Coordinates of C-alpha atoms and ligand atoms in Angstrom, one line a residue:
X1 CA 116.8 106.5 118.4
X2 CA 114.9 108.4 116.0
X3 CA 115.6 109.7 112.7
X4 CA 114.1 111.4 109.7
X5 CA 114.6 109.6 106.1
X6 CA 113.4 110.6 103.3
X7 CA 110.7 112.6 105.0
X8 CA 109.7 109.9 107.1
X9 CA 110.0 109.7 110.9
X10 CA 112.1 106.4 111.7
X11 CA 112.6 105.0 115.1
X12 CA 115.3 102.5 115.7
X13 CA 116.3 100.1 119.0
X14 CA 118.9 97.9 119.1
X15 CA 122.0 97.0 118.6
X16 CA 122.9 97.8 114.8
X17 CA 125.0 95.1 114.8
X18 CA 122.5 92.1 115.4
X19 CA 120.0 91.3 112.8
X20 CA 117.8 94.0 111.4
X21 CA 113.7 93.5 111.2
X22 CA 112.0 96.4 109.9
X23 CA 108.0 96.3 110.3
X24 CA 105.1 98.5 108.7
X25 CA 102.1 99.0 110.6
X26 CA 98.3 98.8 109.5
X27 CA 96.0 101.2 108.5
X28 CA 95.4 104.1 110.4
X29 CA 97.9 103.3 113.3
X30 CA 101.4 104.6 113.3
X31 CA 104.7 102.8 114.7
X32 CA 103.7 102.8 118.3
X33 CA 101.4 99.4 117.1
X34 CA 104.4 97.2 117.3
X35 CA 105.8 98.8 120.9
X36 CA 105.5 95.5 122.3
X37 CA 107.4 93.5 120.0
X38 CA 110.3 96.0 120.0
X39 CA 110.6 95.8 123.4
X40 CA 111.3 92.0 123.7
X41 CA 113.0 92.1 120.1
X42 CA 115.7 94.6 120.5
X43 CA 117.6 92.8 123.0
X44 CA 119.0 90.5 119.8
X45 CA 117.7 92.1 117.1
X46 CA 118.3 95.7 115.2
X47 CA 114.1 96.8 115.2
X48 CA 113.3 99.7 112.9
X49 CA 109.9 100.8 113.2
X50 CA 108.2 103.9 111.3
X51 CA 105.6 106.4 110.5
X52 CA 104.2 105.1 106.5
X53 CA 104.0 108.6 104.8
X54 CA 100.6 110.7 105.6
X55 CA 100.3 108.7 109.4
X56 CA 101.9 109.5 112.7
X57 CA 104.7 112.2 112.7
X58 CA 105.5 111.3 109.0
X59 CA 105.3 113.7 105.9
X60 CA 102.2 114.4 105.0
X61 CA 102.4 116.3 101.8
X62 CA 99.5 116.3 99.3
X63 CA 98.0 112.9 99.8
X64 CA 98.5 111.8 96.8
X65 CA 99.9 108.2 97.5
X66 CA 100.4 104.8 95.7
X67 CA 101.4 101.7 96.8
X68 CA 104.1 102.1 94.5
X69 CA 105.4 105.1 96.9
X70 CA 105.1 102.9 100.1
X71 CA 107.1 100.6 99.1
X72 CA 109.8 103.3 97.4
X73 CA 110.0 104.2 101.4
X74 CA 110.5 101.4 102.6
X75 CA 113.3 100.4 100.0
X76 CA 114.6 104.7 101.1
X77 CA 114.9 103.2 104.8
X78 CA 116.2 100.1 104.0
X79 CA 119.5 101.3 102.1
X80 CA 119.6 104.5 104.3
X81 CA 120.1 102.7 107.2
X82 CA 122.2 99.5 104.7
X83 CA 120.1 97.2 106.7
X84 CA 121.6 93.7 105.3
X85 CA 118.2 90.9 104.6
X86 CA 116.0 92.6 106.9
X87 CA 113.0 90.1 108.1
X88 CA 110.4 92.6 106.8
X89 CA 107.3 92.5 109.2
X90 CA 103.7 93.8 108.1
X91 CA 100.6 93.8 109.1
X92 CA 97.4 94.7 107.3
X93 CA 98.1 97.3 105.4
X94 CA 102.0 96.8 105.9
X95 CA 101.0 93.5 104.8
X96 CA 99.9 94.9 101.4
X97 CA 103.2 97.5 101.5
X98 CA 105.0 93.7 102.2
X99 CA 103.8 91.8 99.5
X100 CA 104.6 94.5 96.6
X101 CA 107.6 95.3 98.1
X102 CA 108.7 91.2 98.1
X103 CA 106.9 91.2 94.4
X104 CA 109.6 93.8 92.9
X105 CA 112.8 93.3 94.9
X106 CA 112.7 89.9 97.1
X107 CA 116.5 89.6 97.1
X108 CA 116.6 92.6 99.0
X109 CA 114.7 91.0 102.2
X110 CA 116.0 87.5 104.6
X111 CA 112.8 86.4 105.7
X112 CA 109.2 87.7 106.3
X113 CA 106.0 87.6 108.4
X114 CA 102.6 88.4 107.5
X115 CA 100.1 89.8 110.1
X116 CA 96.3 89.9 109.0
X117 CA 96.5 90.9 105.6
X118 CA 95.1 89.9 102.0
X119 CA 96.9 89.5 98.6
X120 CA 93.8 90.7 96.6
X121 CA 93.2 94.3 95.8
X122 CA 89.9 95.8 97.0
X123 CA 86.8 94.6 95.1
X124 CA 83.8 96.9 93.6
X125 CA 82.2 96.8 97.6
X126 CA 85.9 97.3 98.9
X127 CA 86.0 100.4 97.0
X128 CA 82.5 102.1 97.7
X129 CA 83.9 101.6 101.3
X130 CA 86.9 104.1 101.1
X131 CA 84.9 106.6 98.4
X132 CA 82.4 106.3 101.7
X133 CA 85.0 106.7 104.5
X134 CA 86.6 109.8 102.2
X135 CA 83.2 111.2 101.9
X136 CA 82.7 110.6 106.3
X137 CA 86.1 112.3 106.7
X138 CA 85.4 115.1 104.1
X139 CA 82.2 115.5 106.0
X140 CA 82.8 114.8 109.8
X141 CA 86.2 114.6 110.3
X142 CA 88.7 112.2 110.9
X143 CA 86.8 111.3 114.4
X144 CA 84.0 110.2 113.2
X145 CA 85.9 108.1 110.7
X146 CA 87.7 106.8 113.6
X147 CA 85.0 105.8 115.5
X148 CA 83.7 104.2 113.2
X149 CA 86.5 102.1 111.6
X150 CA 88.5 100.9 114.1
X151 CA 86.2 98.9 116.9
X152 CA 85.5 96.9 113.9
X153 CA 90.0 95.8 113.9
X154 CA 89.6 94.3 117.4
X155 CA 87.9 91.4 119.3
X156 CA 85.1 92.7 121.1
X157 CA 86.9 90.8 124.3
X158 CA 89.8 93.0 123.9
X159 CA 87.5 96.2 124.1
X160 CA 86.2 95.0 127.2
X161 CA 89.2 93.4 128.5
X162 CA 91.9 95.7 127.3
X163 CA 90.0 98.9 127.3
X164 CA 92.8 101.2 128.9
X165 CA 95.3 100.1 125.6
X166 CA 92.1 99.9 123.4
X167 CA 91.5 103.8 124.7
X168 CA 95.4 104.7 124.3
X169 CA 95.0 102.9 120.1
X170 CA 92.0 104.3 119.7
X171 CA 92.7 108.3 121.0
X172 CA 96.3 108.4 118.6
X173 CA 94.1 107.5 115.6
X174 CA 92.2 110.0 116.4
X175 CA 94.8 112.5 116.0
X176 CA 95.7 111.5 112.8
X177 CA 95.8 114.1 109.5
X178 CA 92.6 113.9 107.5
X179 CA 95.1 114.5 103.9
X180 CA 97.2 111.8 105.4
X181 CA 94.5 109.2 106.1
X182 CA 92.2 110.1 102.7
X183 CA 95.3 109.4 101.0
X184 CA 95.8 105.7 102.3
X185 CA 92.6 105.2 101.7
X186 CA 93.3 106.0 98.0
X187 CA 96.4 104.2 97.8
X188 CA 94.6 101.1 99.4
X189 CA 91.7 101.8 96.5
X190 CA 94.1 102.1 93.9
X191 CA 96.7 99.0 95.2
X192 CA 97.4 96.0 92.4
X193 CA 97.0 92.2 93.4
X194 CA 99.6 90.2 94.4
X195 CA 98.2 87.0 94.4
X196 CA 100.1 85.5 91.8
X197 CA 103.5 86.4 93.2
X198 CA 103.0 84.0 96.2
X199 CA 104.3 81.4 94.3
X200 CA 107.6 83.3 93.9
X201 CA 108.4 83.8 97.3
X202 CA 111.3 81.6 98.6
X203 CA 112.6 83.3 101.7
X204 CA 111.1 81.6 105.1
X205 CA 107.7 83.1 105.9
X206 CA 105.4 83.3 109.2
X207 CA 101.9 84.0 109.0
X208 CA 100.1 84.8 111.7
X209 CA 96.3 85.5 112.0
X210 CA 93.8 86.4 114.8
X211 CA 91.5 83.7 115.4
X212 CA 88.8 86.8 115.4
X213 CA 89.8 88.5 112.6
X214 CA 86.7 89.4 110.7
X215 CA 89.0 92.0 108.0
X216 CA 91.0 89.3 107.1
X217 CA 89.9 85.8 108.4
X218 CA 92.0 83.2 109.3
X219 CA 90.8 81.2 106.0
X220 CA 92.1 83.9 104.2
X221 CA 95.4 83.6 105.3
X222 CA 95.8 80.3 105.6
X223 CA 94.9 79.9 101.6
X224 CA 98.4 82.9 101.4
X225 CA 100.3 80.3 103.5
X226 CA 99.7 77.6 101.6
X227 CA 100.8 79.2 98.2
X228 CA 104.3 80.1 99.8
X229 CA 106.5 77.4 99.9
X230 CA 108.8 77.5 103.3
X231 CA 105.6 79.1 104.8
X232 CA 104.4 78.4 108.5
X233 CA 100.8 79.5 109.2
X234 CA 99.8 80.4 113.6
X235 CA 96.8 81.2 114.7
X236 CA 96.4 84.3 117.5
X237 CA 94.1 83.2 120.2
X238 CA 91.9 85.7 121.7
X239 CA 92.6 88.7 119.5
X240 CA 91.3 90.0 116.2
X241 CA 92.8 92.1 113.5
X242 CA 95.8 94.0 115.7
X243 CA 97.6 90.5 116.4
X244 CA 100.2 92.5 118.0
X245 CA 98.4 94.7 120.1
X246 CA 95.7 92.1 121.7
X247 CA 97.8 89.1 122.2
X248 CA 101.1 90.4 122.3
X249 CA 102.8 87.4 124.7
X250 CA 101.8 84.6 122.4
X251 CA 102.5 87.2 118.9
X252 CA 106.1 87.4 120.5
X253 CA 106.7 83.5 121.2
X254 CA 105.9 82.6 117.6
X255 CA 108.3 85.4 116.2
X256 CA 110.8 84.7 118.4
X257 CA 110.3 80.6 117.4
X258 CA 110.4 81.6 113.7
X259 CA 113.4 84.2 114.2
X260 CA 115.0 81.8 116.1
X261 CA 114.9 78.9 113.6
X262 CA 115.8 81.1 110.3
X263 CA 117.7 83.7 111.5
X264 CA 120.9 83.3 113.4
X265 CA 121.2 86.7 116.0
X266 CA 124.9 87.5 117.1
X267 CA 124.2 88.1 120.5
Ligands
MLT1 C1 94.7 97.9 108.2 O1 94.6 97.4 109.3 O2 95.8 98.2 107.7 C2 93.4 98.0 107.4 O3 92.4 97.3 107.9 C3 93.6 97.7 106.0 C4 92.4 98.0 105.1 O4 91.6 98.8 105.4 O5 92.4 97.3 104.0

């Protein structure tokens, strides 16, 4: 089913009754990134995917985004649709939407998992790289951005291998709003660091990295895993930065393991 909250388009599968899990996608991808966990998920759990404000078929407005505001959405979704302890999946970007969101209002959430992500806010290089991709976009167009940004997200195998859903990824990023991604890119600029909040975090958490993620290395997440306490830390094989896209069969297994151990589904 899909919906429209607080300006944001909202896709839900599922039976309302089971156990919701609500994910955010990376960065600039919209909710079609996690079409092959929904698909296995909704049989026992309530999946509610969306488009983060600016991306997809979202509100787009006048770009000017925070962090702060993502995670304002996601809290809008969550009591809209009185989801009960979602598991709150997020990747990359999500992932940084995840961590502030756990930071102000854990109580809220039943369980999380991380996807190739980072607690620390961008560094003085970090943030020459989105004043540069603005400039790109400002001068070139989203396209070129495109091109450039996202062959770097995935395994060079999975190009090759994968090129027909590399193809589909790449040509709906291509279509996104230039106001909508230049104002991620700020909001990503402009994000806090949550680093010292890992220790806080008491609900069970999965993290889960590529084994060829060169954005956010497997060392890097392993170090987030090891700060949170009833944390279990998986390595993707054969995949890169979008876990769930280029080794979706083995993605699946470990959420269903972790889902399966922490949260009880109805069905
Ligand atoms: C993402 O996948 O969301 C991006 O790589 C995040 C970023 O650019 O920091």
């Amino acid at each position: 089913m899909e919906t429209t909250i607080n300006n944001l388009q909202v896709y839900t599968n599922g039976d309302k009754n089971n156990p919701p899990i609500i994910f955010v996608h990376g960065f600039p991808y919209d909710n079609t990134m996690w079409d092959k966990q929904v698909e296995i998920l909704k049989e026992n759990y309530y999946c509610v995917t969306y488009d983060l404000r600016g991306l997809g078929n979202s509100y787009i407005g006048d770009g000017q985004y925070t962090m702060e505001a993502f995670v304002w959405d996601l809290f809008s979704i969550i009591d809209e649709l009185e989801l009960l302890k979602p598991t709150l999946v997020g990747l990359s970007m999500g992932g940084y939407i995840a961590f502030r969101a756990i930071e102000k209002d854990q109580a809220k959430f039943g369980s999380l998992v991380l996807c190739d992500t980072r607690t620390e806010s961008d560094n003085n290089e970090g943030k020459l790289k989105r004043s540069n991709a603005i400039n790109q976009i400002n001068v070139d167009g989203v396209e070129a951005f495109v091109n450039n940004f996202v062959p770097g997200c995935f395994h060079p195998k999975t190009i090759n291998q994968n090129s027909e859903m590399y193809e589909s990824v790449l040509a709906n990023c291509k279509k996104q709003n230039a106001v909508g991604v230049k104002g991620a890119l700020i909001a990503m600029l402009s994000r806090g660091d949550t680093t010292k909040s890992l220790k806080n975090i008491k609900i069970p958490t999965l993290v889960l990295c590529g084994r060829k993620d060169t954005l956010t290395p497997p060392e890097v997440m392993e170090a987030i895993a090891k700060k949170i306490k009833k944390s279990k830390f998986v390595v993707i094989p054969k995949a890169g930065h979008m876990t769930p896209l280029e080794n979706p069969e083995f993605f699946n297994k470990n959420i269903l393991k972790f889902l399966g151990k922490n949260i009880s589904s109805k069905s």
